[in-house]
Amino acid sequence: MQREELEFIILAAGKSTRNFPHSKGIPHKSLVPFGSRKIIDHLMSEIISAGGKYITIVVSDDNAKKAFQECFKREEIVENKFKKSNNQIGLELLQSIYIPKDVNIKYVIQKEPKGLAHAIGLAAQEIKNRNLAIMLPDDIIITNDGISVVKKVVEKYKNDGSKGNLFLTRKVNDISRWGIVENGKLIEKPKTSNSKEAAIMLFILDKVVGTRLIKAAINADTPGTYEYEKWQNQEEIHHSRYLNEESTKDPESMAIRTFKICDEDIFLDCGTLEGYEKALLYTLTTTSFFREENREFIINHLDKICAKT
């Protein structure tokens, strides 16, 4: 399979209330700072490094769509201003977040938060028969070897024959907080499990599962269906149901395979206020353009910082 056949879907339609107050007043948490860039800039660079050419971003409304579009548009007036003032740092940082012209970005609006199955299904309706690479902005992986984890997962998928479902995972202690991959199935936040492999950040779904999710999304907006009634009962419609059903029908092809992150890789949980602040601190001192100055600042003020605790 050529990498271009993968459609990357970034799920960015939630209100991000777990990240308040940092995410308050902006459409989504993926638009908050992350070192010298935003989280969304990091995700886009990961996708592009993996050869991604087709990207669909699921947003909550037209205002959110405009906010993302503003992030990606070229700022020629600002560029010229930086050039005239010889602000090389500002110019390099600005140009580093631009999207290549051959990358196609689409937007899908999810007006109500009906769950991942609904969001993915809405996006899949706009996609022409491609396997789906789903990106969750909650998690960021900084790899020990500097090679994008998204690129690694895509390479694994291609080398495996570009069929079926592949999930990026990490070992966790509290399985009740995560979707757990066990015996080729995805179990949502189990109380007990023989597995501790939690699904994180990225998973690739076969087009067969994508077709099921399209139908689920349509049903969620159609009175009288299982999905519609589930949402009326204020229950989210989760993709695990449809994924597991396909896995049961065709365990050889549709069972979930996993790609485990290395123990040396850094896992940053940006989905909570506490986790995001740690992630921001980490990136400001390791990946930021001003990382050396930031580290020096912290070292010089460490005694005062510790004294205030």
mmCIF file with all atom_site columns, C-alpha atoms in Angstrom, residues 170-261:
data_model
loop_
_atom_site.group_PDB
_atom_site.id
_atom_site.type_symbol
_atom_site.label_atom_id
_atom_site.label_alt_id
_atom_site.label_comp_id
_atom_site.label_asym_id
_atom_site.label_entity_id
_atom_site.label_seq_id
_atom_site.pdbx_PDB_ins_code
_atom_site.Cartn_x
_atom_site.Cartn_y
_atom_site.Cartn_z
_atom_site.occupancy
_atom_site.B_iso_or_equiv
_atom_site.pdbx_formal_charge
_atom_site.auth_seq_id
_atom_site.auth_comp_id
_atom_site.auth_asym_id
_atom_site.auth_atom_id
_atom_site.pdbx_PDB_model_num
ATOM 1  C CA . ARG A 1 170 ? 1.749   1.357   26.114 1.00 0.00 ? 170 ARG A CA 1
ATOM 2  C CA . LYS A 1 171 ? 1.709   -0.632  29.331 1.00 0.00 ? 171 LYS A CA 1
ATOM 3  C CA . VAL A 1 172 ? -0.363  0.951   32.129 1.00 0.00 ? 172 VAL A CA 1
ATOM 4  C CA . ASN A 1 173 ? -1.145  0.077   35.717 1.00 0.00 ? 173 ASN A CA 1
ATOM 5  C CA . ASP A 1 174 ? -4.649  1.565   36.000 1.00 0.00 ? 174 ASP A CA 1
ATOM 6  C CA . ILE A 1 175 ? -6.506  -0.236  33.195 1.00 0.00 ? 175 ILE A CA 1
ATOM 7  C CA . SER A 1 176 ? -9.839  1.343   34.221 1.00 0.00 ? 176 SER A CA 1
ATOM 8  C CA . ARG A 1 177 ? -8.790  4.649   32.615 1.00 0.00 ? 177 ARG A CA 1
ATOM 9  C CA . TRP A 1 178 ? -8.000  3.252   29.176 1.00 0.00 ? 178 TRP A CA 1
ATOM 10 C CA . GLY A 1 179 ? -9.160  1.227   26.228 1.00 0.00 ? 179 GLY A CA 1
ATOM 11 C CA . ILE A 1 180 ? -7.278  -2.061  26.670 1.00 0.00 ? 180 ILE A CA 1
ATOM 12 C CA . VAL A 1 181 ? -6.266  -4.372  23.823 1.00 0.00 ? 181 VAL A CA 1
ATOM 13 C CA . GLU A 1 182 ? -6.805  -7.985  24.883 1.00 0.00 ? 182 GLU A CA 1
ATOM 14 C CA . ASN A 1 183 ? -6.752  -11.034 22.590 1.00 0.00 ? 183 ASN A CA 1
ATOM 15 C CA . GLY A 1 184 ? -7.210  -8.909  19.471 1.00 0.00 ? 184 GLY A CA 1
ATOM 16 C CA . LYS A 1 185 ? -10.185 -6.964  20.873 1.00 0.00 ? 185 LYS A CA 1
ATOM 17 C CA . LEU A 1 186 ? -10.578 -3.457  22.322 1.00 0.00 ? 186 LEU A CA 1
ATOM 18 C CA . ILE A 1 187 ? -12.103 -3.420  25.812 1.00 0.00 ? 187 ILE A CA 1
ATOM 19 C CA . GLU A 1 188 ? -13.230 -0.015  27.037 1.00 0.00 ? 188 GLU A CA 1
ATOM 20 C CA . LYS A 1 189 ? -12.016 0.831   30.560 1.00 0.00 ? 189 LYS A CA 1
ATOM 21 C CA . PRO A 1 190 ? -12.306 -2.673  32.023 1.00 0.00 ? 190 PRO A CA 1
ATOM 22 C CA . LYS A 1 191 ? -12.317 -3.337  35.755 1.00 0.00 ? 191 LYS A CA 1
ATOM 23 C CA . THR A 1 192 ? -10.238 -6.474  35.251 1.00 0.00 ? 192 THR A CA 1
ATOM 24 C CA . SER A 1 193 ? -8.134  -7.748  32.354 1.00 0.00 ? 193 SER A CA 1
ATOM 25 C CA . ASN A 1 194 ? -5.272  -10.107 31.619 1.00 0.00 ? 194 ASN A CA 1
ATOM 26 C CA . SER A 1 195 ? -3.750  -7.330  29.521 1.00 0.00 ? 195 SER A CA 1
ATOM 27 C CA . LYS A 1 196 ? -2.277  -3.984  30.497 1.00 0.00 ? 196 LYS A CA 1
ATOM 28 C CA . GLU A 1 197 ? -1.816  -2.727  26.930 1.00 0.00 ? 197 GLU A CA 1
ATOM 29 C CA . ALA A 1 198 ? -3.577  0.608   26.639 1.00 0.00 ? 198 ALA A CA 1
ATOM 30 C CA . ALA A 1 199 ? -4.490  2.098   23.244 1.00 0.00 ? 199 ALA A CA 1
ATOM 31 C CA . ILE A 1 200 ? -2.972  5.571   22.894 1.00 0.00 ? 200 ILE A CA 1
ATOM 32 C CA . MET A 1 201 ? -2.582  8.435   20.425 1.00 0.00 ? 201 MET A CA 1
ATOM 33 C CA . LEU A 1 202 ? -2.894  6.605   17.101 1.00 0.00 ? 202 LEU A CA 1
ATOM 34 C CA . PHE A 1 203 ? -4.713  3.634   15.631 1.00 0.00 ? 203 PHE A CA 1
ATOM 35 C CA . ILE A 1 204 ? -5.243  2.488   12.060 1.00 0.00 ? 204 ILE A CA 1
ATOM 36 C CA . LEU A 1 205 ? -8.607  1.032   11.058 1.00 0.00 ? 205 LEU A CA 1
ATOM 37 C CA . ASP A 1 206 ? -9.232  -1.111  8.020  1.00 0.00 ? 206 ASP A CA 1
ATOM 38 C CA . LYS A 1 207 ? -11.661 0.343   5.473  1.00 0.00 ? 207 LYS A CA 1
ATOM 39 C CA . VAL A 1 208 ? -14.038 -2.504  6.384  1.00 0.00 ? 208 VAL A CA 1
ATOM 40 C CA . VAL A 1 209 ? -14.347 -1.069  9.899  1.00 0.00 ? 209 VAL A CA 1
ATOM 41 C CA . GLY A 1 210 ? -14.606 2.420   8.419  1.00 0.00 ? 210 GLY A CA 1
ATOM 42 C CA . THR A 1 211 ? -17.665 1.326   6.426  1.00 0.00 ? 211 THR A CA 1
ATOM 43 C CA . ARG A 1 212 ? -19.281 0.021   9.622  1.00 0.00 ? 212 ARG A CA 1
ATOM 44 C CA . LEU A 1 213 ? -18.605 3.343   11.351 1.00 0.00 ? 213 LEU A CA 1
ATOM 45 C CA . ILE A 1 214 ? -20.170 5.287   8.488  1.00 0.00 ? 214 ILE A CA 1
ATOM 46 C CA . LYS A 1 215 ? -23.383 3.348   9.022  1.00 0.00 ? 215 LYS A CA 1
ATOM 47 C CA . ALA A 1 216 ? -23.145 3.857   12.788 1.00 0.00 ? 216 ALA A CA 1
ATOM 48 C CA . ALA A 1 217 ? -22.808 7.627   12.309 1.00 0.00 ? 217 ALA A CA 1
ATOM 49 C CA . ILE A 1 218 ? -25.828 7.716   10.016 1.00 0.00 ? 218 ILE A CA 1
ATOM 50 C CA . ASN A 1 219 ? -27.828 5.647   12.516 1.00 0.00 ? 219 ASN A CA 1
ATOM 51 C CA . ALA A 1 220 ? -26.840 7.957   15.362 1.00 0.00 ? 220 ALA A CA 1
ATOM 52 C CA . ASP A 1 221 ? -28.722 10.732  13.572 1.00 0.00 ? 221 ASP A CA 1
ATOM 53 C CA . THR A 1 222 ? -31.681 8.496   12.627 1.00 0.00 ? 222 THR A CA 1
ATOM 54 C CA . PRO A 1 223 ? -34.533 8.022   15.162 1.00 0.00 ? 223 PRO A CA 1
ATOM 55 C CA . GLY A 1 224 ? -35.431 4.438   15.997 1.00 0.00 ? 224 GLY A CA 1
ATOM 56 C CA . THR A 1 225 ? -31.944 2.956   15.599 1.00 0.00 ? 225 THR A CA 1
ATOM 57 C CA . TYR A 1 226 ? -29.773 1.416   18.323 1.00 0.00 ? 226 TYR A CA 1
ATOM 58 C CA . GLU A 1 227 ? -27.215 4.200   17.991 1.00 0.00 ? 227 GLU A CA 1
ATOM 59 C CA . TYR A 1 228 ? -29.833 6.957   18.162 1.00 0.00 ? 228 TYR A CA 1
ATOM 60 C CA . GLU A 1 229 ? -31.427 5.491   21.290 1.00 0.00 ? 229 GLU A CA 1
ATOM 61 C CA . LYS A 1 230 ? -28.024 5.091   22.902 1.00 0.00 ? 230 LYS A CA 1
ATOM 62 C CA . TRP A 1 231 ? -27.284 8.767   22.367 1.00 0.00 ? 231 TRP A CA 1
ATOM 63 C CA . GLN A 1 232 ? -30.760 9.727   23.618 1.00 0.00 ? 232 GLN A CA 1
ATOM 64 C CA . ASN A 1 233 ? -29.799 7.901   26.827 1.00 0.00 ? 233 ASN A CA 1
ATOM 65 C CA . GLN A 1 234 ? -26.723 10.171  26.987 1.00 0.00 ? 234 GLN A CA 1
ATOM 66 C CA . GLU A 1 235 ? -24.342 7.328   26.173 1.00 0.00 ? 235 GLU A CA 1
ATOM 67 C CA . GLU A 1 236 ? -21.500 7.822   23.712 1.00 0.00 ? 236 GLU A CA 1
ATOM 68 C CA . ILE A 1 237 ? -21.309 5.555   20.666 1.00 0.00 ? 237 ILE A CA 1
ATOM 69 C CA . HIS A 1 238 ? -17.923 3.888   20.803 1.00 0.00 ? 238 HIS A CA 1
ATOM 70 C CA . HIS A 1 239 ? -15.933 2.462   17.917 1.00 0.00 ? 239 HIS A CA 1
ATOM 71 C CA . SER A 1 240 ? -14.889 -0.612  19.918 1.00 0.00 ? 240 SER A CA 1
ATOM 72 C CA . ARG A 1 241 ? -18.302 -2.273  19.391 1.00 0.00 ? 241 ARG A CA 1
ATOM 73 C CA . TYR A 1 242 ? -18.012 -2.265  15.595 1.00 0.00 ? 242 TYR A CA 1
ATOM 74 C CA . LEU A 1 243 ? -14.296 -3.017  15.590 1.00 0.00 ? 243 LEU A CA 1
ATOM 75 C CA . ASN A 1 244 ? -14.783 -6.071  17.812 1.00 0.00 ? 244 ASN A CA 1
ATOM 76 C CA . GLU A 1 245 ? -17.708 -7.316  15.738 1.00 0.00 ? 245 GLU A CA 1
ATOM 77 C CA . GLU A 1 246 ? -15.557 -7.272  12.601 1.00 0.00 ? 246 GLU A CA 1
ATOM 78 C CA . SER A 1 247 ? -12.752 -8.966  14.511 1.00 0.00 ? 247 SER A CA 1
ATOM 79 C CA . THR A 1 248 ? -15.127 -11.749 15.563 1.00 0.00 ? 248 THR A CA 1
ATOM 80 C CA . LYS A 1 249 ? -16.291 -12.295 11.977 1.00 0.00 ? 249 LYS A CA 1
ATOM 81 C CA . ASP A 1 250 ? -12.782 -12.298 10.528 1.00 0.00 ? 250 ASP A CA 1
ATOM 82 C CA . PRO A 1 251 ? -10.219 -12.869 13.312 1.00 0.00 ? 251 PRO A CA 1
ATOM 83 C CA . GLU A 1 252 ? -7.400  -13.599 10.888 1.00 0.00 ? 252 GLU A CA 1
ATOM 84 C CA . SER A 1 253 ? -7.581  -10.222 9.152  1.00 0.00 ? 253 SER A CA 1
ATOM 85 C CA . MET A 1 254 ? -9.496  -7.915  11.499 1.00 0.00 ? 254 MET A CA 1
ATOM 86 C CA . ALA A 1 255 ? -8.096  -8.723  14.950 1.00 0.00 ? 255 ALA A CA 1
ATOM 87 C CA . ILE A 1 256 ? -6.186  -5.812  16.477 1.00 0.00 ? 256 ILE A CA 1
ATOM 88 C CA . ARG A 1 257 ? -2.413  -5.916  16.136 1.00 0.00 ? 257 ARG A CA 1
ATOM 89 C CA . THR A 1 258 ? -0.333  -3.712  18.402 1.00 0.00 ? 258 THR A CA 1
ATOM 90 C CA . PHE A 1 259 ? 2.751   -1.533  18.117 1.00 0.00 ? 259 PHE A CA 1
ATOM 91 C CA . LYS A 1 260 ? 4.218   -0.944  21.579 1.00 0.00 ? 260 LYS A CA 1
ATOM 92 C CA . ILE A 1 261 ? 6.132   2.229   22.373 1.00 0.00 ? 261 ILE A CA 1
#
